[in-house]
Structure formats: C-alpha cells, structure tokens
JSON list of C-alpha atoms and ligand atoms in Angstrom, two decimals:
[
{"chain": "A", "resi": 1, "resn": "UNK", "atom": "CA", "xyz": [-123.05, 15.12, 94.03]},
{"chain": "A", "resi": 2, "resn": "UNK", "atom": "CA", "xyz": [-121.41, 14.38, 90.80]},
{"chain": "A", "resi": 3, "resn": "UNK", "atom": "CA", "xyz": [-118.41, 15.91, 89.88]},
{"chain": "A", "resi": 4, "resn": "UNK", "atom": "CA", "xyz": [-117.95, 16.45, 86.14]},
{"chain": "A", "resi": 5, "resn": "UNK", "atom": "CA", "xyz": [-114.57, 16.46, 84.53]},
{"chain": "A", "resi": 6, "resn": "UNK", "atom": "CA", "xyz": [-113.62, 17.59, 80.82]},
{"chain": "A", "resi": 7, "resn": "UNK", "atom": "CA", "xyz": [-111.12, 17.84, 78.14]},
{"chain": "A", "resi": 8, "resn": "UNK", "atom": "CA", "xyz": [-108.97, 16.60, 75.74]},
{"chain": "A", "resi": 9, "resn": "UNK", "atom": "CA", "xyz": [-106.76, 13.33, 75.67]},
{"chain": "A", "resi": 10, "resn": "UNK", "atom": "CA", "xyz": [-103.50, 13.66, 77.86]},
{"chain": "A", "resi": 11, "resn": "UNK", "atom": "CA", "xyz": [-105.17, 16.84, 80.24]},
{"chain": "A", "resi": 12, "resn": "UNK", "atom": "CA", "xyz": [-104.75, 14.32, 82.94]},
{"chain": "A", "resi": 13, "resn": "UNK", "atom": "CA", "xyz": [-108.05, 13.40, 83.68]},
{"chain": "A", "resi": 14, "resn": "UNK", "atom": "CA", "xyz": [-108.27, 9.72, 84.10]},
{"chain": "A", "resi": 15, "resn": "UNK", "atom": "CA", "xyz": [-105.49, 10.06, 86.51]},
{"chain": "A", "resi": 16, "resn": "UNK", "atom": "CA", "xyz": [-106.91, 12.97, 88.60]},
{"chain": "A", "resi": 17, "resn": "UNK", "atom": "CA", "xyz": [-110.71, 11.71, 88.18]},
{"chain": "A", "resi": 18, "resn": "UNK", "atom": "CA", "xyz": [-109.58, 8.47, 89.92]},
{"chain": "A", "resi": 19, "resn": "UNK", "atom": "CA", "xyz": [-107.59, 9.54, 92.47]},
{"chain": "A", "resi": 20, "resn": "UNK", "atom": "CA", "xyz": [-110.31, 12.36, 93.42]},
{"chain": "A", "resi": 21, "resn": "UNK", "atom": "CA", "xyz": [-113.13, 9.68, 93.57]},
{"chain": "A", "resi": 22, "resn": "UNK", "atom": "CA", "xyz": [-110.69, 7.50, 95.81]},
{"chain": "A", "resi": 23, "resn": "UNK", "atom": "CA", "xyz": [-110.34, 10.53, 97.90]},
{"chain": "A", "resi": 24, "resn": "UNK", "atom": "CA", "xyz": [-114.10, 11.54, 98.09]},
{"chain": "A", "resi": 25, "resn": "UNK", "atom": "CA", "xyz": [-115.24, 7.85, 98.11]},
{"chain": "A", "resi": 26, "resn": "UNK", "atom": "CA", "xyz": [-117.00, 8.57, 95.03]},
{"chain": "A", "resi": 27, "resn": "UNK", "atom": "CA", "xyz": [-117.60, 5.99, 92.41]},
{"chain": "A", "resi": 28, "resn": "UNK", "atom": "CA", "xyz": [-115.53, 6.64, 89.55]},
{"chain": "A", "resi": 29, "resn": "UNK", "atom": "CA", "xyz": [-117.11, 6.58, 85.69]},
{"chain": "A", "resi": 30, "resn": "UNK", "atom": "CA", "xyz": [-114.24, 6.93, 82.74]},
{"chain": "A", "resi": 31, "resn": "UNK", "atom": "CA", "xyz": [-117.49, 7.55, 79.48]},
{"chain": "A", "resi": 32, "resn": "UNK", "atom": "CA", "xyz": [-114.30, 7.51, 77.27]},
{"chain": "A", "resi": 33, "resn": "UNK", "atom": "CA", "xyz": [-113.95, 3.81, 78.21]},
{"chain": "A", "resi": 34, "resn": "UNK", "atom": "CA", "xyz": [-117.80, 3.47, 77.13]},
{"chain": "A", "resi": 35, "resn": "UNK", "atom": "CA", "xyz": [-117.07, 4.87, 73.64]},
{"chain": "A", "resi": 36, "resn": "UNK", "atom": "CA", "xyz": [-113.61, 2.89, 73.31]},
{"chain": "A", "resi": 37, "resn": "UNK", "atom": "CA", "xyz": [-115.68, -0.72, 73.95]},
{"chain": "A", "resi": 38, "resn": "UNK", "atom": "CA", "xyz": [-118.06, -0.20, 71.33]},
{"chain": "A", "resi": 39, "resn": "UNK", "atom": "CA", "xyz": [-115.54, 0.60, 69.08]},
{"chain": "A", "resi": 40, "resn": "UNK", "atom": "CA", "xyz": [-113.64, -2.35, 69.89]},
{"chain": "A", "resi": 41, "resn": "UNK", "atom": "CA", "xyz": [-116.70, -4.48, 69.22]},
{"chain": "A", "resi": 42, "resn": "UNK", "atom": "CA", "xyz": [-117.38, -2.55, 65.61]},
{"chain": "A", "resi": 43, "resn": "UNK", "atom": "CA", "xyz": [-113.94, -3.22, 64.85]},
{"chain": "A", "resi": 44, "resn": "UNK", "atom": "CA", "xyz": [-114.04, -7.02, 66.61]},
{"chain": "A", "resi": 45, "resn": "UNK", "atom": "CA", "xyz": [-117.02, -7.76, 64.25]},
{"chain": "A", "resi": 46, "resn": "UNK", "atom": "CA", "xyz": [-115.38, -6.07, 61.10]},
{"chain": "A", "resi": 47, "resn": "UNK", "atom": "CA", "xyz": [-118.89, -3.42, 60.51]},
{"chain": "A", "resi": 48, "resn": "UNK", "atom": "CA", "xyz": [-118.59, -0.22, 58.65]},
{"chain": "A", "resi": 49, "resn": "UNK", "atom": "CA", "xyz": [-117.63, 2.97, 61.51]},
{"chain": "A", "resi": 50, "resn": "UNK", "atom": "CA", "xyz": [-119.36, 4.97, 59.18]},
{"chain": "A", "resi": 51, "resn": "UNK", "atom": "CA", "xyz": [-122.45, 3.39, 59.41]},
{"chain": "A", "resi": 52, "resn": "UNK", "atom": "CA", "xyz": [-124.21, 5.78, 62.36]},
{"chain": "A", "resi": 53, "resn": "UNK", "atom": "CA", "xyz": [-127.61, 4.07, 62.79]},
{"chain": "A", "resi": 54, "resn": "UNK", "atom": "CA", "xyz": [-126.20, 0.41, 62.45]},
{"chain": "A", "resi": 55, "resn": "UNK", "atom": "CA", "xyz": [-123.22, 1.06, 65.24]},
{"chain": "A", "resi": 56, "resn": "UNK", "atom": "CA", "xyz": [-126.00, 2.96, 67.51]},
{"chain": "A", "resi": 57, "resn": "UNK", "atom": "CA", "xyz": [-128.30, -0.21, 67.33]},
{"chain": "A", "resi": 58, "resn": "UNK", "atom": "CA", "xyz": [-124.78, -2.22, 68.31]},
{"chain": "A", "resi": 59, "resn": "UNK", "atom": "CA", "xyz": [-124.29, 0.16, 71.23]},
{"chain": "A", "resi": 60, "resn": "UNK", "atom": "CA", "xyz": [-127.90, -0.55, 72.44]},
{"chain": "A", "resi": 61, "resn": "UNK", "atom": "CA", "xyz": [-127.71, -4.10, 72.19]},
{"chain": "A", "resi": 62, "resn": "UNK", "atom": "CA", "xyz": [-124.32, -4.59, 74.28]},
{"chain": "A", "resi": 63, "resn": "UNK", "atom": "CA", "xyz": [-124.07, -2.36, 77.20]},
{"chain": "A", "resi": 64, "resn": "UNK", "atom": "CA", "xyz": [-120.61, -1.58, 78.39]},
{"chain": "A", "resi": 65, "resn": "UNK", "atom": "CA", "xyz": [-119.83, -2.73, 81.75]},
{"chain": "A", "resi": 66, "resn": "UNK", "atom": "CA", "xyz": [-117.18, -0.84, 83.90]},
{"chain": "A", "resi": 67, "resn": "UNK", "atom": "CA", "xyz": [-116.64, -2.65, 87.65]},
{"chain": "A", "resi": 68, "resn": "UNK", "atom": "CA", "xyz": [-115.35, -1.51, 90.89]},
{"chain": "A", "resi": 69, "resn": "UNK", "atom": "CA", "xyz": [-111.80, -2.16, 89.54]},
{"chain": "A", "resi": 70, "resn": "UNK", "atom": "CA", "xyz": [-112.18, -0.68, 86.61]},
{"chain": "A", "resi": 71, "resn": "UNK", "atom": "CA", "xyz": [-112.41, -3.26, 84.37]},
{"chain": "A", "resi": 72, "resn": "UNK", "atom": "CA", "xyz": [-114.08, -3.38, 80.84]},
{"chain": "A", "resi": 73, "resn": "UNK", "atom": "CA", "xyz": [-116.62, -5.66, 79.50]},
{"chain": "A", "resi": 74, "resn": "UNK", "atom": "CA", "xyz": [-118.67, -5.87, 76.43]},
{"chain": "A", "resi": 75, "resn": "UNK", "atom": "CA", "xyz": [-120.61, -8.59, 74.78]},
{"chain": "A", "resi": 76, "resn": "UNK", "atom": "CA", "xyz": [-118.84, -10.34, 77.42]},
{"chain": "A", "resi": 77, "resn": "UNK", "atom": "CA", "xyz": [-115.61, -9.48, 77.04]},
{"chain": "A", "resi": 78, "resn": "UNK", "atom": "CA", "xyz": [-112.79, -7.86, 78.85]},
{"chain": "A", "resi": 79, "resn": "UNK", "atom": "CA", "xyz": [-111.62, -5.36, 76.96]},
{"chain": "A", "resi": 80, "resn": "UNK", "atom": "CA", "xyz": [-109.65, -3.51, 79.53]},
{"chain": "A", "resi": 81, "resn": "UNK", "atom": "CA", "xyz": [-106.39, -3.38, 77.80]},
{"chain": "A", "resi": 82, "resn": "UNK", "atom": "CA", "xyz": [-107.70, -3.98, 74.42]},
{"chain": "A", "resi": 83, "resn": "UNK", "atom": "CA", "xyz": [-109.21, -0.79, 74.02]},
{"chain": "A", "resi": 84, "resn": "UNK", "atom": "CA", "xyz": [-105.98, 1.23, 75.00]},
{"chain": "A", "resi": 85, "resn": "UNK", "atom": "CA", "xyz": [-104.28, -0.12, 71.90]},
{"chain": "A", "resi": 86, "resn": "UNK", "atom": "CA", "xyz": [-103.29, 2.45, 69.47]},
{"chain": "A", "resi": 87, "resn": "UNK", "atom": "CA", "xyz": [-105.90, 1.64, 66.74]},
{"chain": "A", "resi": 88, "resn": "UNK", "atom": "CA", "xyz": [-108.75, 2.24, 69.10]},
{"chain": "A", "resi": 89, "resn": "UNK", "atom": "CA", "xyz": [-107.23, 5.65, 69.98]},
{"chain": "A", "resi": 90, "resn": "UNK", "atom": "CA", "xyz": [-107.19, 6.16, 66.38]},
{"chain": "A", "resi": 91, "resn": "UNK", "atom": "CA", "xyz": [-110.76, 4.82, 65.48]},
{"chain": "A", "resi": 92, "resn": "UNK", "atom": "CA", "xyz": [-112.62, 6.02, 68.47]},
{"chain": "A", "resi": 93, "resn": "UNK", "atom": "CA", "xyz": [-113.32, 9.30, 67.59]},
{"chain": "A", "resi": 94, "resn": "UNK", "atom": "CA", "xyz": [-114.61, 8.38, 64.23]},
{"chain": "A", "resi": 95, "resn": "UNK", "atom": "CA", "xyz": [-117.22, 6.10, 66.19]},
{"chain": "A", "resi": 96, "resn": "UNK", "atom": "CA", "xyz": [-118.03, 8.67, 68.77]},
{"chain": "A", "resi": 97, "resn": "UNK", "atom": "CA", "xyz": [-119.29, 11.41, 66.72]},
{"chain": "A", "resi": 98, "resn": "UNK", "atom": "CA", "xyz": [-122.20, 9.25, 65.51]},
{"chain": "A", "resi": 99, "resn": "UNK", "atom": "CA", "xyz": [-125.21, 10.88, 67.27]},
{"chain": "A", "resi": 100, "resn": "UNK", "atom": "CA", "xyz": [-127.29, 7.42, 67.20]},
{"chain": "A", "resi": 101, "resn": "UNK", "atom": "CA", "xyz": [-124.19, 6.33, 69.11]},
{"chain": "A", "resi": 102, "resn": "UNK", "atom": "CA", "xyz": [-124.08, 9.42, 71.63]},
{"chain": "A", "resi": 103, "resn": "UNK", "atom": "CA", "xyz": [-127.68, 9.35, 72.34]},
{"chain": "A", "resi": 104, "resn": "UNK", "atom": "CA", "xyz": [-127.61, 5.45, 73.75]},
{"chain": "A", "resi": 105, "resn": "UNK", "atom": "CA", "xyz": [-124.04, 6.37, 75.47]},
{"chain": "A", "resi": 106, "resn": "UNK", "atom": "CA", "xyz": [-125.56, 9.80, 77.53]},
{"chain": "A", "resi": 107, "resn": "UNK", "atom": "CA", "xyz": [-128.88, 7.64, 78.44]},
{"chain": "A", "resi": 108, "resn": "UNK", "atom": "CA", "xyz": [-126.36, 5.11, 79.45]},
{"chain": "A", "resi": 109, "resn": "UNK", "atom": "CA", "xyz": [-124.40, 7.80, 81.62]},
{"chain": "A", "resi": 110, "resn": "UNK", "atom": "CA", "xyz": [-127.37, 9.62, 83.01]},
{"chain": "A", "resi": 111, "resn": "UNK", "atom": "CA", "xyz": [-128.59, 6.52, 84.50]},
{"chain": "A", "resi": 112, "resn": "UNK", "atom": "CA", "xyz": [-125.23, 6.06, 86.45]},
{"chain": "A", "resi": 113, "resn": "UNK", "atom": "CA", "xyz": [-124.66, 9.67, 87.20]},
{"chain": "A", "resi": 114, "resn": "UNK", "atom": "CA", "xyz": [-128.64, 9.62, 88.88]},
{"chain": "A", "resi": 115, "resn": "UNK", "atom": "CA", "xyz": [-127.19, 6.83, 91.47]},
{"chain": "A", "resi": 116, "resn": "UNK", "atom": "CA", "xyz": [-125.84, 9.89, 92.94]},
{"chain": "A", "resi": 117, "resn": "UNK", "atom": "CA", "xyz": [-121.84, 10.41, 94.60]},
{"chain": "A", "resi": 118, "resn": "UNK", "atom": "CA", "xyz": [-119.56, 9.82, 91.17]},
{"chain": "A", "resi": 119, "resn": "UNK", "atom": "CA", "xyz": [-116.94, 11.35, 89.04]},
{"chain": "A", "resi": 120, "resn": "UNK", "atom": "CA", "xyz": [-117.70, 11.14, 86.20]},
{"chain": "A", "resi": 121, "resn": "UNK", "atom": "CA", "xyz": [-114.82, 12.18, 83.31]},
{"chain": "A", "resi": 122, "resn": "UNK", "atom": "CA", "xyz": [-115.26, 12.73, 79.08]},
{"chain": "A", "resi": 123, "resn": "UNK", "atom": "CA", "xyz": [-115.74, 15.56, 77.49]},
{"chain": "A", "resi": 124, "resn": "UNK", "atom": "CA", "xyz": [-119.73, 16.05, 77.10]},
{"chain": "A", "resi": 125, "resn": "UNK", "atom": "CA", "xyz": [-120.39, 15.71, 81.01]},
{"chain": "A", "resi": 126, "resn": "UNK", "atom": "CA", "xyz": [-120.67, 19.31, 82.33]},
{"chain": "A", "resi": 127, "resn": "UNK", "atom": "CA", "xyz": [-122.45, 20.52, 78.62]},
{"chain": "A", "resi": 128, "resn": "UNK", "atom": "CA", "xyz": [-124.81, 17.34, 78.07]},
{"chain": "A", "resi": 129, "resn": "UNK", "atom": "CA", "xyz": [-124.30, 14.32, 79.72]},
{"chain": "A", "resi": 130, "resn": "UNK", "atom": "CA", "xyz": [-124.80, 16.43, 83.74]},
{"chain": "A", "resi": 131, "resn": "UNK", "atom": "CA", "xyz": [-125.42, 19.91, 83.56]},
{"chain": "A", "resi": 132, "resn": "UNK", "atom": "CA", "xyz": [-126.62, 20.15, 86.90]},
{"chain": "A", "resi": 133, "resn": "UNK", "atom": "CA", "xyz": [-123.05, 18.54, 88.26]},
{"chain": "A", "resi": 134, "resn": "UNK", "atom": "CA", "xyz": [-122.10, 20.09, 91.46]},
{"chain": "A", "resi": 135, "resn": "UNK", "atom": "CA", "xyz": [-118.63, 20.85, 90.44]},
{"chain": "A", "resi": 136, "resn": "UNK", "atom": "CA", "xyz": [-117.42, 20.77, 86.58]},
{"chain": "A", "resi": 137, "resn": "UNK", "atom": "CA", "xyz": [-113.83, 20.92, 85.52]},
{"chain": "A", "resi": 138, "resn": "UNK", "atom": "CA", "xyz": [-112.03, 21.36, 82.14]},
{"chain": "A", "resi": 139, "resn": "UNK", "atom": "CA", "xyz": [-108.65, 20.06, 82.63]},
{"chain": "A", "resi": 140, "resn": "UNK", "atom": "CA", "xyz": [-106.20, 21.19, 79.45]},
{"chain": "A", "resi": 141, "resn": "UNK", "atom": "CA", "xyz": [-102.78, 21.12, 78.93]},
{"chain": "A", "resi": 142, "resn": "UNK", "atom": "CA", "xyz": [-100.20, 22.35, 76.58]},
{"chain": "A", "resi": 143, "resn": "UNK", "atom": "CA", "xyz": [-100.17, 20.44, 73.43]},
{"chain": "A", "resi": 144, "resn": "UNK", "atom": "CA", "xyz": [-96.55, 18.95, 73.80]},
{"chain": "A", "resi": 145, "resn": "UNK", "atom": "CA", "xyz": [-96.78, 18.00, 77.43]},
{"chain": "A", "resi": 146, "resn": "UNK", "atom": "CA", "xyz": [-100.38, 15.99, 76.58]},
{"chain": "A", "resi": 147, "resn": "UNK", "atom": "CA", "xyz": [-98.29, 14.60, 73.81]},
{"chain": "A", "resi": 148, "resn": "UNK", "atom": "CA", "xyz": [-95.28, 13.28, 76.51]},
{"chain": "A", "resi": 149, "resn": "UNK", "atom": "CA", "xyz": [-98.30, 12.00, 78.75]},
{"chain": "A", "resi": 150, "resn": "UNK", "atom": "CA", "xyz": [-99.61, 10.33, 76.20]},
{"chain": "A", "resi": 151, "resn": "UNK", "atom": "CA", "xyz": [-96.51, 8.65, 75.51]},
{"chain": "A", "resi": 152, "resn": "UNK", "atom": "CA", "xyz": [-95.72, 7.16, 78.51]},
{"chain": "A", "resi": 153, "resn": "UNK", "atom": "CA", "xyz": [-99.13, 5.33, 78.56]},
{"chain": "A", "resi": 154, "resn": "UNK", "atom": "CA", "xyz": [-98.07, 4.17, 74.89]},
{"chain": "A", "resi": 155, "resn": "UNK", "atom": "CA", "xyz": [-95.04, 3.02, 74.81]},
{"chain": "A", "resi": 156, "resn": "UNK", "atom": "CA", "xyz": [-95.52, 1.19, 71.29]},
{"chain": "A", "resi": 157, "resn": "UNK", "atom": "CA", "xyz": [-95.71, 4.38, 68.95]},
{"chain": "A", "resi": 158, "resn": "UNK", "atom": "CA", "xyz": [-93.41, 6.50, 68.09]},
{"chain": "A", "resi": 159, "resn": "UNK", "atom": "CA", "xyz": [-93.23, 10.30, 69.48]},
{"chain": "A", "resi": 160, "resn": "UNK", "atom": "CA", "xyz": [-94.33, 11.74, 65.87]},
{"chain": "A", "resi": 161, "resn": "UNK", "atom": "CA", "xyz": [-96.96, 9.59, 65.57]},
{"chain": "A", "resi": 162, "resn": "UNK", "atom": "CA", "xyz": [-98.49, 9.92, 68.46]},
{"chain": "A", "resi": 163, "resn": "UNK", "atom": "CA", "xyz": [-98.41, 13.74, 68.16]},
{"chain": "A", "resi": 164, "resn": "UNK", "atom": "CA", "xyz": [-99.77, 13.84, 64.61]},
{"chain": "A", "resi": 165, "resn": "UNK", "atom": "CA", "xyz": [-102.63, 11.51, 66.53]},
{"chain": "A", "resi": 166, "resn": "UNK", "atom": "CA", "xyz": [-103.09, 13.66, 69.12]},
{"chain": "A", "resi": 167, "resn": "UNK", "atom": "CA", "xyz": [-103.34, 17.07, 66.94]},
{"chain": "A", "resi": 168, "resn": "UNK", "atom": "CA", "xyz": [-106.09, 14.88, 64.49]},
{"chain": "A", "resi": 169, "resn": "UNK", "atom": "CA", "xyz": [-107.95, 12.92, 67.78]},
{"chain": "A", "resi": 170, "resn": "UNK", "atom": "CA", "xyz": [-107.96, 17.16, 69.16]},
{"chain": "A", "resi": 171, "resn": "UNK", "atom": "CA", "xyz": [-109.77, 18.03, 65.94]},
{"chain": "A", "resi": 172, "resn": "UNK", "atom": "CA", "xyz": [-112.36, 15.33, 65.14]},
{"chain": "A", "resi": 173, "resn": "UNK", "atom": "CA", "xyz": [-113.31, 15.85, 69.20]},
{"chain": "A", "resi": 174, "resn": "UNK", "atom": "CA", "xyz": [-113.63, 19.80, 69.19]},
{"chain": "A", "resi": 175, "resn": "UNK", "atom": "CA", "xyz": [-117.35, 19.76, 68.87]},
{"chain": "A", "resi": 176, "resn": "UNK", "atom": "CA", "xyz": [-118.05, 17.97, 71.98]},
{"chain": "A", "resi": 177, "resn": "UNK", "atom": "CA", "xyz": [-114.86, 19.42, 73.25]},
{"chain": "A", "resi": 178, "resn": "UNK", "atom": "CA", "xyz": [-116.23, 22.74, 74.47]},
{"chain": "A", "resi": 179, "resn": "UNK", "atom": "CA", "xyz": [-115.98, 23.47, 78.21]},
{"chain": "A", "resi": 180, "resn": "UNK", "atom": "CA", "xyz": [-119.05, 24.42, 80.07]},
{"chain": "A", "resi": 181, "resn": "UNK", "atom": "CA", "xyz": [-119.52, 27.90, 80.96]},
{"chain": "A", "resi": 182, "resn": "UNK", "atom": "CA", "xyz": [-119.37, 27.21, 84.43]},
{"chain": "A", "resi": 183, "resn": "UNK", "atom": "CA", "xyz": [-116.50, 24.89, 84.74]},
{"chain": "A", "resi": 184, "resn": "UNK", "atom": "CA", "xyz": [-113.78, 25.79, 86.60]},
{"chain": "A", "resi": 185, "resn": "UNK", "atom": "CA", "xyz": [-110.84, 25.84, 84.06]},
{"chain": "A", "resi": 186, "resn": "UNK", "atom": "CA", "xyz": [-107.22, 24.33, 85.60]},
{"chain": "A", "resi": 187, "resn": "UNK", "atom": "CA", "xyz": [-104.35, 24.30, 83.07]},
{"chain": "A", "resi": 188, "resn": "UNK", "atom": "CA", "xyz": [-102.34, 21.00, 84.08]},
{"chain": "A", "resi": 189, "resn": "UNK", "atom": "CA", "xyz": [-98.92, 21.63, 82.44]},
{"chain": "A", "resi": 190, "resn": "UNK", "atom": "CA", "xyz": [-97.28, 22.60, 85.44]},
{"chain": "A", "resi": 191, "resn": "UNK", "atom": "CA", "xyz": [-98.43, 21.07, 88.08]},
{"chain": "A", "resi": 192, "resn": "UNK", "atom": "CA", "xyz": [-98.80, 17.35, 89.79]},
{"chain": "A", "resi": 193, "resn": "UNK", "atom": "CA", "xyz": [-101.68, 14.81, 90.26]},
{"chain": "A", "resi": 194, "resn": "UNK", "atom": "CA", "xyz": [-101.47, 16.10, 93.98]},
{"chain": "A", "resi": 195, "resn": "UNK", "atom": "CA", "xyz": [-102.09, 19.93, 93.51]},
{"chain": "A", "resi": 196, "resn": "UNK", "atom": "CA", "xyz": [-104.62, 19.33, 90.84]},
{"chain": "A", "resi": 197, "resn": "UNK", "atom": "CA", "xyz": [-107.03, 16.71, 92.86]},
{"chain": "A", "resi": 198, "resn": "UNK", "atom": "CA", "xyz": [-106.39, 18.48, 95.88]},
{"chain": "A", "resi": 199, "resn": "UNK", "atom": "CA", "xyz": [-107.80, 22.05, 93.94]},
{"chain": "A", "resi": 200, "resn": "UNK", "atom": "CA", "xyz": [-110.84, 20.11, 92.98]},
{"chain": "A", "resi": 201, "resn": "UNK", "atom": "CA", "xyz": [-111.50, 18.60, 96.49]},
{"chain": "A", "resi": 202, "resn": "UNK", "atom": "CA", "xyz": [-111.57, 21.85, 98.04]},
{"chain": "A", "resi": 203, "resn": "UNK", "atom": "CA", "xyz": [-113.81, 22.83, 95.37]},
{"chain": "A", "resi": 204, "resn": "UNK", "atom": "CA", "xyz": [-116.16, 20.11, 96.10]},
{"chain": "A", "resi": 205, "resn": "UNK", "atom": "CA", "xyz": [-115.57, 20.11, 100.04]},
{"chain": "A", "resi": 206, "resn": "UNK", "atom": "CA", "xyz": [-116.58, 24.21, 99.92]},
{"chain": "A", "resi": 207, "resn": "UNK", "atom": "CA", "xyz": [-119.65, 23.36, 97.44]},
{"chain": "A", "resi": 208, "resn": "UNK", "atom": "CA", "xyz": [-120.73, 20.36, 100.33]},
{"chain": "A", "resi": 209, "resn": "UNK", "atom": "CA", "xyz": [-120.26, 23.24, 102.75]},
{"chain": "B", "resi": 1, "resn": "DC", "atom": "O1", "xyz": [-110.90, 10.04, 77.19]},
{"chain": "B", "resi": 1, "resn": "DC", "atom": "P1", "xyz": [-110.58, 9.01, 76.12]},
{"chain": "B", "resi": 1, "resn": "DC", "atom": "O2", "xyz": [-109.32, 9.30, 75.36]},
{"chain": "B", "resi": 1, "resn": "DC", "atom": "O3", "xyz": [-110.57, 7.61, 76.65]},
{"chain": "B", "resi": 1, "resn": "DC", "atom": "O4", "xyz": [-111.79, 9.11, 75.09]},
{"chain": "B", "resi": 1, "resn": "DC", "atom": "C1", "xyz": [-111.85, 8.30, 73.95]},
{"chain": "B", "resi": 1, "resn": "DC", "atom": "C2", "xyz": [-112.64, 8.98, 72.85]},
{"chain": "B", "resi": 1, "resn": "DC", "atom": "O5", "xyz": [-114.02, 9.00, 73.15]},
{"chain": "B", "resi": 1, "resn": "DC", "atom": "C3", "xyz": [-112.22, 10.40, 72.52]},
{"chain": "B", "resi": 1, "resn": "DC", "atom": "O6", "xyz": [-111.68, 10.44, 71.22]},
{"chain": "B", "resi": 1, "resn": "DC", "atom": "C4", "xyz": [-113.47, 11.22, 72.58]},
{"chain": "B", "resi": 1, "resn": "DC", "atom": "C5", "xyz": [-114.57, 10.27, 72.86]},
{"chain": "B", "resi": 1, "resn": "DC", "atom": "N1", "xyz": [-115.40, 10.68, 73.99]},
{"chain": "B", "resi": 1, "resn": "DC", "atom": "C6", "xyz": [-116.52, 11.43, 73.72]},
{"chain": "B", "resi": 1, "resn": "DC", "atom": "O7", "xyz": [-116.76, 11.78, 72.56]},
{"chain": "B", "resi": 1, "resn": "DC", "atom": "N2", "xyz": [-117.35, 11.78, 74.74]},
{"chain": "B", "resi": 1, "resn": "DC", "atom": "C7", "xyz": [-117.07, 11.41, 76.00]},
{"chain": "B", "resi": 1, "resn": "DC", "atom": "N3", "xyz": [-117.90, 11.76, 77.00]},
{"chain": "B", "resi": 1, "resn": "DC", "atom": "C8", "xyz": [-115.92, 10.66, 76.29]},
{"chain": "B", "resi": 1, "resn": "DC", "atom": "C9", "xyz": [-115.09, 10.32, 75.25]}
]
C-alpha cells in the first residue's frame, strides 16, 4: 500500500511521513529531496535554472539516490545536508516547475512507489505521482506556525526572511500544490507529531482492514 502525503513546506510532513513509515515498517520516500539534489547539481555545475529541457536531460543522466538512512546522493555525492541550505530552499522551486524535469522525477517515483509498502511525501503524490495510493493526506498548517517550524530547522536566517521565503516558495508551488479530492485533509497547527501519525495509522490500519 502506499500512503501518499501532501502539502506545503513546514505542514509537518517529513517529520510525520517518517515516523509513520517507522511505525508501519514502510519504506520511507521524501520526492522533495529528489527535486532539492538536482538543484544542487544545476547550481554545483553553475547551468542556467531556466533552461527546462537542458536541466531535465541533467535529471535523467544522474539519478538521485535516497538510502535506508536517508541519505542523499547524486553524481556521487552526498548531498544530505547540502541541499537543506537556504539557497536550495530558495532555488528549488524555480527548478521544479520545469515539466522536462517533473516528467523524469514522477517516472523516477512511480518506479519506487510500484515496489509496493512506502510513504511516499511531496506535493504531486496523491494528484500525479500515485493516484491509486491507499491512503492520501494533505497536511497544512497556519502560515505563521509553518514559518516557526521552518525556523527551527534553519537556524541561519532570520525570522523575516524566512517568512517572506515561505509566502514566495507557497506561491511558485501552488500549481502542484492542490490536494487530491480524496485526501483526507488534517490541519497540523495544533496538534503533535503523535496525534497526527497516529490519525493516519488508523487510517491506514482501517483501509488494511
Ligand atoms: O518538501 P520540500 O520542501 O523538501 O520540497 C522542495 C521543493 O520541491 C518544493 O519547493 C516543491 C518541490 N516539490 C515538488 O514540486 N514536487 C514534489 N513532489 C516534491 C517537492
């Protein structure tokens, strides 16, 4: 079964996608992390992130590796903490709305969702990437409180900034932001990592019957 889970930066995904695979014994797949390596490498090798067709061909020629411990390789590199940096936050979605680039990335995820038993978090996976998931979730949260999240992963920018990020990262993703008509909608803003993987577990336990 795959378990699909949307929305924007700072809903808490990552956090509650993990912890729900642990749970399920799922394997966990973080597509963000896909788009964030490429645009590492664009940046790495200095080509033009408006150039569509030329960053799709460098997608297709170095496949992003995620492992069991959730490390990040490309063109053999680990880029696990590289692509968290600010700049890559800021560049990403500029990258990611190429469609030669999305079309090599969802291939990319299909394959890995078709092994079966994952969660699998972005924010194309219940519309495009698996619409036959078993269970889809859009996880959203109150602007300010995805900001504070946000912040505590960056330490390096400033509170402003970061917002002002946020609000223009929110924008440039709302076309592939839109939440499948059968996800189950949880707004995060009040509650814990604990109440919101637990809600999806018994979602996925009742679905498993
Ligand atoms: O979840 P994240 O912040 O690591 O995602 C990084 C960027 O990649 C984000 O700006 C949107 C984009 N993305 C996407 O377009 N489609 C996905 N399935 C996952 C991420």
């Amino acid at each position: 079964m795959i378990v699909a889970i949307d929305g924007p930066a700072g809903a808490g995904k990552s956090t509650v996608a993990r912890h729900l695979a642990e749970r399920l014994g799922f394997r966990y797949l973080d597509t963000g992390a896909m788009y964030r390596a490429v645009t590492w490498l664009a940046v790495e090798r200095s080509l033009e992130l408006e150039d569509g067709p030329l960053l799709g061909r460098l997608a297709e020629e170095h496949p992003v590796d995620l492992d069991e411990e959730g490390r990040v390789t490309i063109a053999e590199t680990d880029v696990t903490e590289a692509i968290r940096r600010a700049e890559i936050d800021r560049l990403v979605p500029v990258v990611a709305r190429h469609p030669e680039v999305r079309q090599v990335m969802r291939r990319r995820q299909r394959v890995l969702a078709d092994l079966g038993n994952a969660v699998i978090e972005g924010r194309d996976i219940g519309t495009v990437v698996a619409p036959d998931a078993g269970v889809k979730i859009y996880l959203n949260a109150d602007p300010d409180v995805r900001a504070q999240r946000r912040q505590a992963e960056r330490p390096d920018i400033g509170g402003d900034a970061l917002a002002t990020d946020l609000r223009l990262r929110d924008e440039s993703d709302a076309a592939r932001m839109r939440p499948a008509d059968d996800a189950e909608r949880i707004d995060t803003t009040a509650l814990d990592v604990e109440d919101v993987v637990r809600r999806i577990e018994f979602l996925v336990r009742a679905r498993v019957g």
